[in-house]
Amino acid sequence: MAVPLLDLAAHHAPLQAELLAAIEAVFRTQAFVLGPQVAKLEERIASYCQTRHAIGVSSGTDALLIALMALDIGPGDEVITSPYSFFATAGAVARVGAKPVLVDIDPETFNIDPNKIEPAITPRTKAIIPVHLYGQCADMEPIMGLAMRHRLAVIEDAAQAIGAEYRDGRRAGSIGTIGCFSFFPSKNLGCLGDGGMVTTSDPELAERLTVLRVHGSKPKYFHKLIGGNFRLDTIQAAVLNVKLNYLDGWTRRRQENAERYAQFFEQSGLLKEGSVRLPPAVYRSSGRKHHHIYNQFVLRVQKRDELMAHLKNEGIGAEIYYPVPFHLQECFTYLGYREGDFPESERAAKETIAIPIYPELSKEQQAQVVQAIGGFYSRNDQ
Ligand SMILES: *Cc1c(COP(=O)(O)O)cnc(C)c1O
């Protein structure tokens, strides 16, 4: 039996009646833009993410874009971020006309290495965008310290990390100046299309974000700012208001799956022989059991590309997040980076592979995934 990387049909099947009823309720009102469903979701997400405000937007990409616009970042400004993330993180910086300045990752967590940030700060630096990659927070304490000393804004790219907690229990999106979330269907809280959210506890920024979302218009047809159409669809908000009720349960299942993988890989002997390394969950010091929400479960492996081909043959879903770091992307050649500039990001791009971790994944399916990986290495040892 094939094991997909993500099974949206299995995810939505038990909710189908509830989701269709929520969509139908919006349809009955014929009011498809903003309104009470969006306002309700914003209130609930703000509370879930421990911030005072949340503003629904059209996608995670647009969340990053509108955050940069709200902070008035543009041509002549520099923004520090990681080379190892989904394209939107650096793409948004370039789209507002600012320069992405890259800083290598910590090989343990795959998140930006705080020790390498300070040398990259210049008088033109305006913000840092740490990415909470795969569902685990970047090391925010030293990042916030640097931001304070150098008067920089911090935009958390929390697209993969809704509900993830930092060392002290603070949630992703509540630590920096602005948090950015995505409701793309593959995220832990996904809608039925595109959607996103920005979070902040700064009332002035919340107001700017709200106005920028509707072309900078306030009152209607009077524009103090140049914004865009960055609205979250009412139907998507209604869907998310249903799905949010289940998010904690899904996250627990992902965490249980991560624990089970740890057991299965331990038993397989693959860890001892060094073919496979598990993703570490690093923030356990405060006594809480879990901080990582496992949007992805990403292994570091030997012979990655061959393993990838083998899993494909065996019908096991796997993916590479991400095969090319930003500094080696064709569209960013103008930044002047070269191969070798960010060795940890380059190594991660060559050694990592994501395997299925979704909430509906069964114990048997997990055993099958580990068996397929074990089969590959035992064959390759002969
Ligand atoms: C998914 C994602 C985004 C973009 O979100 P969309 O909703 O797809 O636009 C941005 N950053 C990261 C790290 C992501 O994983």
Short mmCIF file of C-alpha atoms and ligand atoms in Angstrom, two decimals:
data_model
loop_
_atom_site.label_atom_id
_atom_site.label_comp_id
_atom_site.label_asym_id
_atom_site.label_seq_id
_atom_site.Cartn_x
_atom_site.Cartn_y
_atom_site.Cartn_z
CA MET A 1 0.00 0.00 0.00
CA ALA A 2 1.26 3.44 -0.93
CA VAL A 3 1.83 5.97 1.85
CA PRO A 4 1.33 9.55 0.68
CA LEU A 5 3.29 12.49 2.10
CA LEU A 6 -0.01 14.13 3.03
CA ASP A 7 -3.55 12.74 2.86
CA LEU A 8 -5.98 15.66 2.58
CA ALA A 9 -8.90 13.37 1.72
CA ALA A 10 -8.46 11.43 4.97
CA HIS A 11 -7.96 14.73 6.81
CA HIS A 12 -11.19 16.31 5.56
CA ALA A 13 -13.48 13.28 5.32
CA PRO A 14 -14.65 13.35 8.98
CA LEU A 15 -15.26 17.12 8.71
CA GLN A 16 -17.02 17.16 5.36
CA ALA A 17 -20.56 17.82 6.64
CA GLU A 18 -19.39 20.49 9.07
CA LEU A 19 -17.22 22.25 6.46
CA LEU A 20 -19.91 22.22 3.77
CA ALA A 21 -22.45 23.60 6.28
CA ALA A 22 -20.06 26.47 7.13
CA ILE A 23 -19.56 27.23 3.43
CA GLU A 24 -23.29 27.05 2.82
CA ALA A 25 -23.94 29.48 5.68
CA VAL A 26 -21.66 32.04 4.00
CA PHE A 27 -23.36 31.36 0.68
CA ARG A 28 -26.75 32.10 2.21
CA THR A 29 -25.58 35.57 3.29
CA GLN A 30 -24.06 36.31 -0.16
CA ALA A 31 -21.45 38.38 1.72
CA PHE A 32 -18.12 36.98 0.54
CA VAL A 33 -15.63 39.64 1.60
CA LEU A 34 -14.47 40.14 5.23
CA GLY A 35 -17.39 40.31 7.69
CA PRO A 36 -18.08 38.43 10.96
CA GLN A 37 -16.42 35.09 10.02
CA VAL A 38 -13.11 36.85 9.33
CA ALA A 39 -13.39 38.98 12.49
CA LYS A 40 -14.17 35.90 14.58
CA LEU A 41 -11.20 33.99 13.17
CA GLU A 42 -8.90 36.98 13.78
CA GLU A 43 -9.95 37.11 17.41
CA ARG A 44 -9.45 33.38 17.87
CA ILE A 45 -6.04 33.29 16.14
CA ALA A 46 -4.83 36.28 18.18
CA SER A 47 -5.82 34.44 21.33
CA TYR A 48 -4.32 31.14 20.11
CA CYS A 49 -1.04 32.83 19.20
CA GLN A 50 -0.94 34.96 22.37
CA THR A 51 -1.05 38.33 20.60
CA ARG A 52 -3.39 41.31 20.95
CA HIS A 53 -4.22 41.51 17.25
CA ALA A 54 -4.49 39.27 14.21
CA ILE A 55 -5.35 40.38 10.68
CA GLY A 56 -6.55 37.86 8.11
CA VAL A 57 -4.78 38.10 4.74
CA SER A 58 -4.80 36.36 1.38
CA SER A 59 -1.82 34.00 1.91
CA GLY A 60 1.35 33.43 3.90
CA THR A 61 3.29 35.13 1.12
CA ASP A 62 1.06 38.19 1.36
CA ALA A 63 1.41 38.12 5.16
CA LEU A 64 5.18 38.59 4.71
CA LEU A 65 4.66 41.25 2.06
CA ILE A 66 2.15 43.31 4.07
CA ALA A 67 4.32 43.00 7.20
CA LEU A 68 7.27 44.54 5.33
CA MET A 69 4.97 47.24 3.90
CA ALA A 70 3.56 48.06 7.34
CA LEU A 71 7.11 48.51 8.66
CA ASP A 72 7.83 50.83 5.72
CA ILE A 73 10.67 48.67 4.43
CA GLY A 74 11.66 49.31 0.82
CA PRO A 75 14.44 50.37 -1.55
CA GLY A 76 17.76 51.04 0.19
CA ASP A 77 16.85 48.83 3.16
CA GLU A 78 18.34 45.46 4.07
CA VAL A 79 16.51 42.56 5.70
CA ILE A 80 18.39 39.66 7.26
CA THR A 81 16.97 36.16 6.81
CA SER A 82 17.84 32.51 6.31
CA PRO A 83 18.92 31.06 2.93
CA TYR A 84 17.08 27.83 3.74
CA SER A 85 13.30 28.30 3.60
CA PHE A 86 10.37 28.41 1.23
CA PHE A 87 10.96 30.99 -1.51
CA ALA A 88 8.39 33.50 -0.21
CA THR A 89 10.59 34.47 2.77
CA ALA A 90 13.23 36.12 0.59
CA GLY A 91 10.89 36.78 -2.34
CA ALA A 92 8.76 39.16 -0.24
CA VAL A 93 11.84 41.17 0.77
CA ALA A 94 12.91 41.57 -2.86
CA ARG A 95 9.36 42.44 -3.95
CA VAL A 96 9.21 45.52 -1.69
CA GLY A 97 12.52 46.62 -3.23
CA ALA A 98 14.68 45.82 -0.20
CA LYS A 99 17.79 43.61 -0.24
CA PRO A 100 17.70 40.14 1.32
CA VAL A 101 20.88 39.64 3.37
CA LEU A 102 21.43 35.98 4.12
CA VAL A 103 22.83 34.35 7.25
CA ASP A 104 23.55 30.61 7.48
CA ILE A 105 21.52 28.16 9.57
CA ASP A 106 22.24 26.19 12.71
CA PRO A 107 22.74 22.62 11.42
CA GLU A 108 20.91 21.18 14.42
CA THR A 109 17.60 23.03 14.00
CA PHE A 110 17.77 24.22 10.35
CA ASN A 111 16.87 27.71 11.65
CA ILE A 112 18.91 30.91 11.30
CA ASP A 113 22.07 30.81 13.46
CA PRO A 114 21.80 33.78 15.86
CA ASN A 115 25.60 33.82 16.33
CA LYS A 116 26.06 34.74 12.68
CA ILE A 117 23.56 37.62 12.54
CA GLU A 118 25.51 40.49 14.09
CA PRO A 119 28.30 40.63 11.46
CA ALA A 120 25.59 40.93 8.77
CA ILE A 121 24.02 44.03 10.35
CA THR A 122 24.77 47.32 8.57
CA PRO A 123 23.37 50.86 8.97
CA ARG A 124 20.83 49.91 6.28
CA THR A 125 19.47 46.85 8.12
CA LYS A 126 15.82 47.36 9.07
CA ALA A 127 14.57 43.93 10.07
CA ILE A 128 15.35 40.27 10.71
CA ILE A 129 13.05 37.49 9.45
CA PRO A 130 13.67 34.30 11.41
CA VAL A 131 11.80 31.31 9.94
CA HIS A 132 10.42 28.68 12.33
CA LEU A 133 11.21 25.94 9.86
CA TYR A 134 9.32 22.62 9.88
CA GLY A 135 7.37 23.73 12.99
CA GLN A 136 10.11 24.49 15.51
CA CYS A 137 10.88 28.01 16.70
CA ALA A 138 14.11 29.72 15.77
CA ASP A 139 16.26 30.70 18.77
CA MET A 140 14.39 33.94 19.43
CA GLU A 141 16.02 35.20 22.64
CA PRO A 142 19.39 36.19 21.12
CA ILE A 143 17.59 37.41 17.99
CA MET A 144 15.36 39.74 20.04
CA GLY A 145 18.43 40.93 21.98
CA LEU A 146 20.19 41.89 18.75
CA ALA A 147 17.04 43.53 17.41
CA MET A 148 16.69 45.60 20.56
CA ARG A 149 20.34 46.74 20.52
CA HIS A 150 20.27 47.64 16.83
CA ARG A 151 16.65 48.89 16.76
CA LEU A 152 15.49 46.35 14.20
CA ALA A 153 12.03 44.95 13.61
CA VAL A 154 11.60 41.18 13.79
CA ILE A 155 9.13 39.48 11.42
CA GLU A 156 8.57 35.86 12.37
CA ASP A 157 7.91 33.63 9.38
CA ALA A 158 5.65 31.27 11.32
CA ALA A 159 3.97 29.82 8.20
CA GLN A 160 4.95 26.29 9.30
CA ALA A 161 4.67 26.86 13.04
CA ILE A 162 1.18 27.71 14.28
CA GLY A 163 1.07 26.79 17.98
CA ALA A 164 4.80 26.02 18.22
CA GLU A 165 6.33 27.25 21.47
CA TYR A 166 9.67 28.77 22.28
CA ARG A 167 11.76 27.88 25.35
CA ASP A 168 9.55 29.80 27.79
CA GLY A 169 6.20 28.72 26.35
CA ARG A 170 5.68 31.83 24.23
CA ARG A 171 4.05 30.95 20.94
CA ALA A 172 5.37 31.45 17.43
CA GLY A 173 4.19 34.79 16.09
CA SER A 174 4.02 36.48 19.52
CA ILE A 175 7.73 37.08 20.13
CA GLY A 176 8.76 39.40 17.30
CA THR A 177 7.21 42.63 16.02
CA ILE A 178 4.91 40.83 13.57
CA GLY A 179 4.14 37.12 13.02
CA CYS A 180 3.21 35.71 9.60
CA PHE A 181 1.09 32.60 9.12
CA SER A 182 -0.08 30.58 6.12
CA PHE A 183 -3.26 28.52 5.76
CA PHE A 184 -2.06 26.76 2.61
CA PRO A 185 -3.64 23.28 2.67
CA SER A 186 -0.36 21.52 3.62
CA LYS A 187 0.17 23.63 6.76
CA ASN A 188 -0.99 22.32 10.14
CA LEU A 189 -4.04 24.60 9.93
CA GLY A 190 -4.94 24.71 6.25
CA CYS A 191 -7.95 26.13 4.45
CA LEU A 192 -9.49 24.97 1.15
CA GLY A 193 -7.30 27.20 -0.98
CA ASP A 194 -5.06 30.12 -0.04
CA GLY A 195 -5.16 32.15 3.15
CA GLY A 196 -2.91 33.73 5.76
CA MET A 197 -2.75 35.82 8.92
CA VAL A 198 -0.50 38.43 10.48
CA THR A 199 -0.24 38.78 14.26
CA THR A 200 1.06 41.67 16.36
CA SER A 201 0.57 43.16 19.79
CA ASP A 202 1.36 46.69 18.58
CA PRO A 203 -1.96 48.54 18.08
CA GLU A 204 -0.50 51.07 15.62
CA LEU A 205 0.95 48.33 13.44
CA ALA A 206 -2.34 46.42 13.62
CA GLU A 207 -4.13 49.52 12.33
CA ARG A 208 -1.61 49.98 9.47
CA LEU A 209 -1.91 46.29 8.51
CA THR A 210 -5.71 46.52 8.51
CA VAL A 211 -5.66 49.58 6.27
CA LEU A 212 -2.94 48.22 3.93
CA ARG A 213 -5.07 45.09 3.44
CA VAL A 214 -7.72 47.19 1.65
CA HIS A 215 -5.49 49.32 -0.61
CA GLY A 216 -4.57 51.68 2.23
CA SER A 217 -8.11 52.97 2.14
CA LYS A 218 -9.58 54.70 5.22
CA PRO A 219 -12.24 55.95 5.07
CA LYS A 220 -13.33 54.18 1.90
CA TYR A 221 -11.85 55.77 -1.26
CA PHE A 222 -9.46 58.00 0.73
CA HIS A 223 -5.89 56.65 0.62
CA LYS A 224 -3.16 57.73 3.03
CA LEU A 225 -1.10 54.65 2.21
CA ILE A 226 -0.57 52.54 -0.90
CA GLY A 227 -1.71 49.06 0.02
CA GLY A 228 -3.20 46.23 -1.97
CA ASN A 229 -5.96 43.67 -1.97
CA PHE A 230 -4.66 41.35 0.74
CA ARG A 231 -8.00 40.15 2.13
CA LEU A 232 -8.75 36.70 3.51
CA ASP A 233 -11.86 35.23 1.81
CA THR A 234 -14.92 34.92 4.05
CA ILE A 235 -15.49 31.33 2.92
CA GLN A 236 -11.93 30.41 3.89
CA ALA A 237 -12.37 32.10 7.28
CA ALA A 238 -15.57 30.08 7.86
CA VAL A 239 -13.67 26.87 6.97
CA LEU A 240 -10.83 27.83 9.32
CA ASN A 241 -13.26 28.58 12.15
CA VAL A 242 -14.35 24.95 11.92
CA LYS A 243 -10.85 23.49 11.51
CA LEU A 244 -9.30 25.53 14.33
CA ASN A 245 -11.42 23.52 16.81
CA TYR A 246 -9.41 20.42 15.86
CA LEU A 247 -5.93 21.92 15.56
CA ASP A 248 -4.61 20.90 18.98
CA GLY A 249 -5.73 17.31 18.46
CA TRP A 250 -4.01 17.18 15.07
CA THR A 251 -0.84 18.66 16.50
CA ARG A 252 -0.84 16.03 19.26
CA ARG A 253 -1.17 13.29 16.65
CA ARG A 254 1.78 14.71 14.71
CA GLN A 255 3.83 14.78 17.93
CA GLU A 256 2.83 11.19 18.75
CA ASN A 257 3.83 10.18 15.22
CA ALA A 258 7.20 11.86 15.75
CA GLU A 259 7.70 9.87 18.97
CA ARG A 260 6.73 6.66 17.22
CA TYR A 261 9.18 7.33 14.39
CA ALA A 262 11.89 7.83 17.01
CA GLN A 263 11.07 4.38 18.45
CA PHE A 264 10.87 2.67 15.08
CA PHE A 265 14.10 4.21 13.81
CA GLU A 266 15.83 3.30 17.07
CA GLN A 267 14.72 -0.33 16.67
CA SER A 268 15.77 -0.36 13.02
CA GLY A 269 19.43 0.22 13.85
CA LEU A 270 19.59 2.98 11.21
CA LEU A 271 20.41 5.63 13.80
CA LYS A 272 23.32 3.68 15.27
CA GLU A 273 24.88 2.96 11.91
CA GLY A 274 24.52 6.66 11.04
CA SER A 275 22.47 6.33 7.85
CA VAL A 276 19.64 8.39 9.33
CA ARG A 277 19.51 11.26 11.83
CA LEU A 278 16.23 12.35 13.39
CA PRO A 279 15.15 16.00 13.67
CA PRO A 280 15.89 17.08 17.24
CA ALA A 281 13.24 18.88 19.28
CA VAL A 282 15.47 21.30 21.15
CA TYR A 283 13.37 23.31 23.60
CA ARG A 284 12.64 20.89 26.40
CA SER A 285 14.30 22.74 29.23
CA SER A 286 11.15 24.35 30.63
CA GLY A 287 9.69 20.95 31.44
CA ARG A 288 7.09 20.98 28.68
CA LYS A 289 7.02 17.86 26.64
CA HIS A 290 6.54 19.36 23.20
CA HIS A 291 7.36 22.63 21.52
CA HIS A 292 7.74 21.33 17.97
CA ILE A 293 4.52 21.04 15.96
CA TYR A 294 6.04 18.93 13.16
CA ASN A 295 4.62 20.52 10.06
CA GLN A 296 7.31 18.41 8.46
CA PHE A 297 9.36 15.51 9.80
CA VAL A 298 12.74 15.97 8.17
CA LEU A 299 15.54 13.44 8.35
CA ARG A 300 19.19 13.95 7.57
CA VAL A 301 20.28 10.91 5.58
CA GLN A 302 23.13 9.39 3.60
CA LYS A 303 22.72 9.00 -0.17
CA ARG A 304 19.68 11.25 -0.10
CA ASP A 305 18.90 11.33 -3.81
CA GLU A 306 19.13 7.55 -4.15
CA LEU A 307 16.92 7.10 -1.08
CA MET A 308 14.41 9.55 -2.56
CA ALA A 309 14.25 7.52 -5.80
CA HIS A 310 13.90 4.28 -3.81
CA LEU A 311 10.99 5.63 -1.73
CA LYS A 312 9.26 6.84 -4.87
CA ASN A 313 9.55 3.31 -6.27
CA GLU A 314 8.11 1.87 -3.09
CA GLY A 315 5.14 4.25 -3.17
CA ILE A 316 6.24 6.19 -0.11
CA GLY A 317 5.63 9.94 -0.28
CA ALA A 318 8.73 12.02 0.42
CA GLU A 319 9.87 15.50 -0.52
CA ILE A 320 12.91 17.75 -0.36
CA TYR A 321 12.39 20.99 1.55
CA TYR A 322 14.34 22.72 0.00
CA PRO A 323 16.73 21.57 -2.73
CA VAL A 324 18.23 24.99 -3.60
CA PRO A 325 19.11 27.61 -0.95
CA PHE A 326 18.25 31.22 -1.82
CA HIS A 327 21.83 32.31 -2.56
CA LEU A 328 22.03 29.73 -5.37
CA GLN A 329 18.68 30.63 -6.95
CA GLU A 330 18.99 32.12 -10.42
CA CYS A 331 16.75 35.09 -9.61
CA PHE A 332 19.07 36.09 -6.75
CA THR A 333 22.38 36.06 -8.67
CA TYR A 334 22.29 39.87 -8.46
CA LEU A 335 22.88 39.58 -4.71
CA GLY A 336 26.42 38.41 -5.52
CA TYR A 337 26.58 35.29 -3.38
CA ARG A 338 28.48 32.19 -4.45
CA GLU A 339 28.45 28.47 -3.80
CA GLY A 340 30.18 27.84 -0.48
CA ASP A 341 28.95 31.06 1.15
CA PHE A 342 26.45 29.23 3.39
CA PRO A 343 27.83 25.72 3.85
CA GLU A 344 25.25 24.53 6.40
CA SER A 345 22.33 25.52 4.18
CA GLU A 346 23.99 23.87 1.20
CA ARG A 347 24.62 20.70 3.20
CA ALA A 348 21.03 20.62 4.50
CA ALA A 349 19.75 21.03 0.94
CA LYS A 350 21.72 17.91 -0.06
CA GLU A 351 21.12 15.72 3.01
CA THR A 352 17.51 16.22 4.10
CA ILE A 353 14.31 14.43 3.21
CA ALA A 354 10.78 14.91 4.58
CA ILE A 355 8.71 11.79 5.27
CA PRO A 356 4.95 11.52 6.05
CA ILE A 357 3.95 12.87 9.50
CA TYR A 358 0.33 13.96 8.93
CA PRO A 359 -2.18 13.35 11.77
CA GLU A 360 -4.09 10.51 10.07
CA LEU A 361 -0.92 8.48 9.41
CA SER A 362 -1.30 5.05 11.02
CA LYS A 363 1.22 3.07 13.03
CA GLU A 364 1.30 0.48 10.24
CA GLN A 365 2.04 3.14 7.65
CA GLN A 366 4.85 4.49 9.79
CA ALA A 367 6.31 1.00 10.13
CA GLN A 368 6.13 0.68 6.36
CA VAL A 369 8.01 3.96 5.85
CA VAL A 370 10.79 2.93 8.24
CA GLN A 371 10.95 -0.52 6.67
CA ALA A 372 11.32 0.95 3.20
CA ILE A 373 14.16 3.18 4.40
CA GLY A 374 15.80 0.23 6.18
CA GLY A 375 15.47 -1.85 3.03
CA PHE A 376 17.31 0.78 1.02
CA TYR A 377 20.31 0.91 3.34
CA SER A 378 20.61 -2.84 3.85
CA ARG A 379 20.63 -3.28 0.07
CA ASN A 380 23.23 -0.56 -0.31
CA ASP A 381 25.51 -2.10 2.33
CA GLN A 382 25.91 -5.36 0.46
C1 LIG B 1 4.08 28.11 3.13
C2 LIG B 1 5.12 29.09 3.47
C3 LIG B 1 5.06 30.44 3.10
C4 LIG B 1 4.05 30.98 2.13
O1 LIG B 1 2.75 30.74 2.42
P1 LIG B 1 1.62 30.70 1.26
O2 LIG B 1 0.36 30.71 2.02
O3 LIG B 1 1.85 29.47 0.47
O4 LIG B 1 1.79 31.93 0.44
C5 LIG B 1 6.03 31.30 3.56
N1 LIG B 1 7.05 30.87 4.32
C6 LIG B 1 7.17 29.59 4.68
C7 LIG B 1 8.30 29.18 5.56
C8 LIG B 1 6.22 28.65 4.26
O5 LIG B 1 6.36 27.37 4.61
#
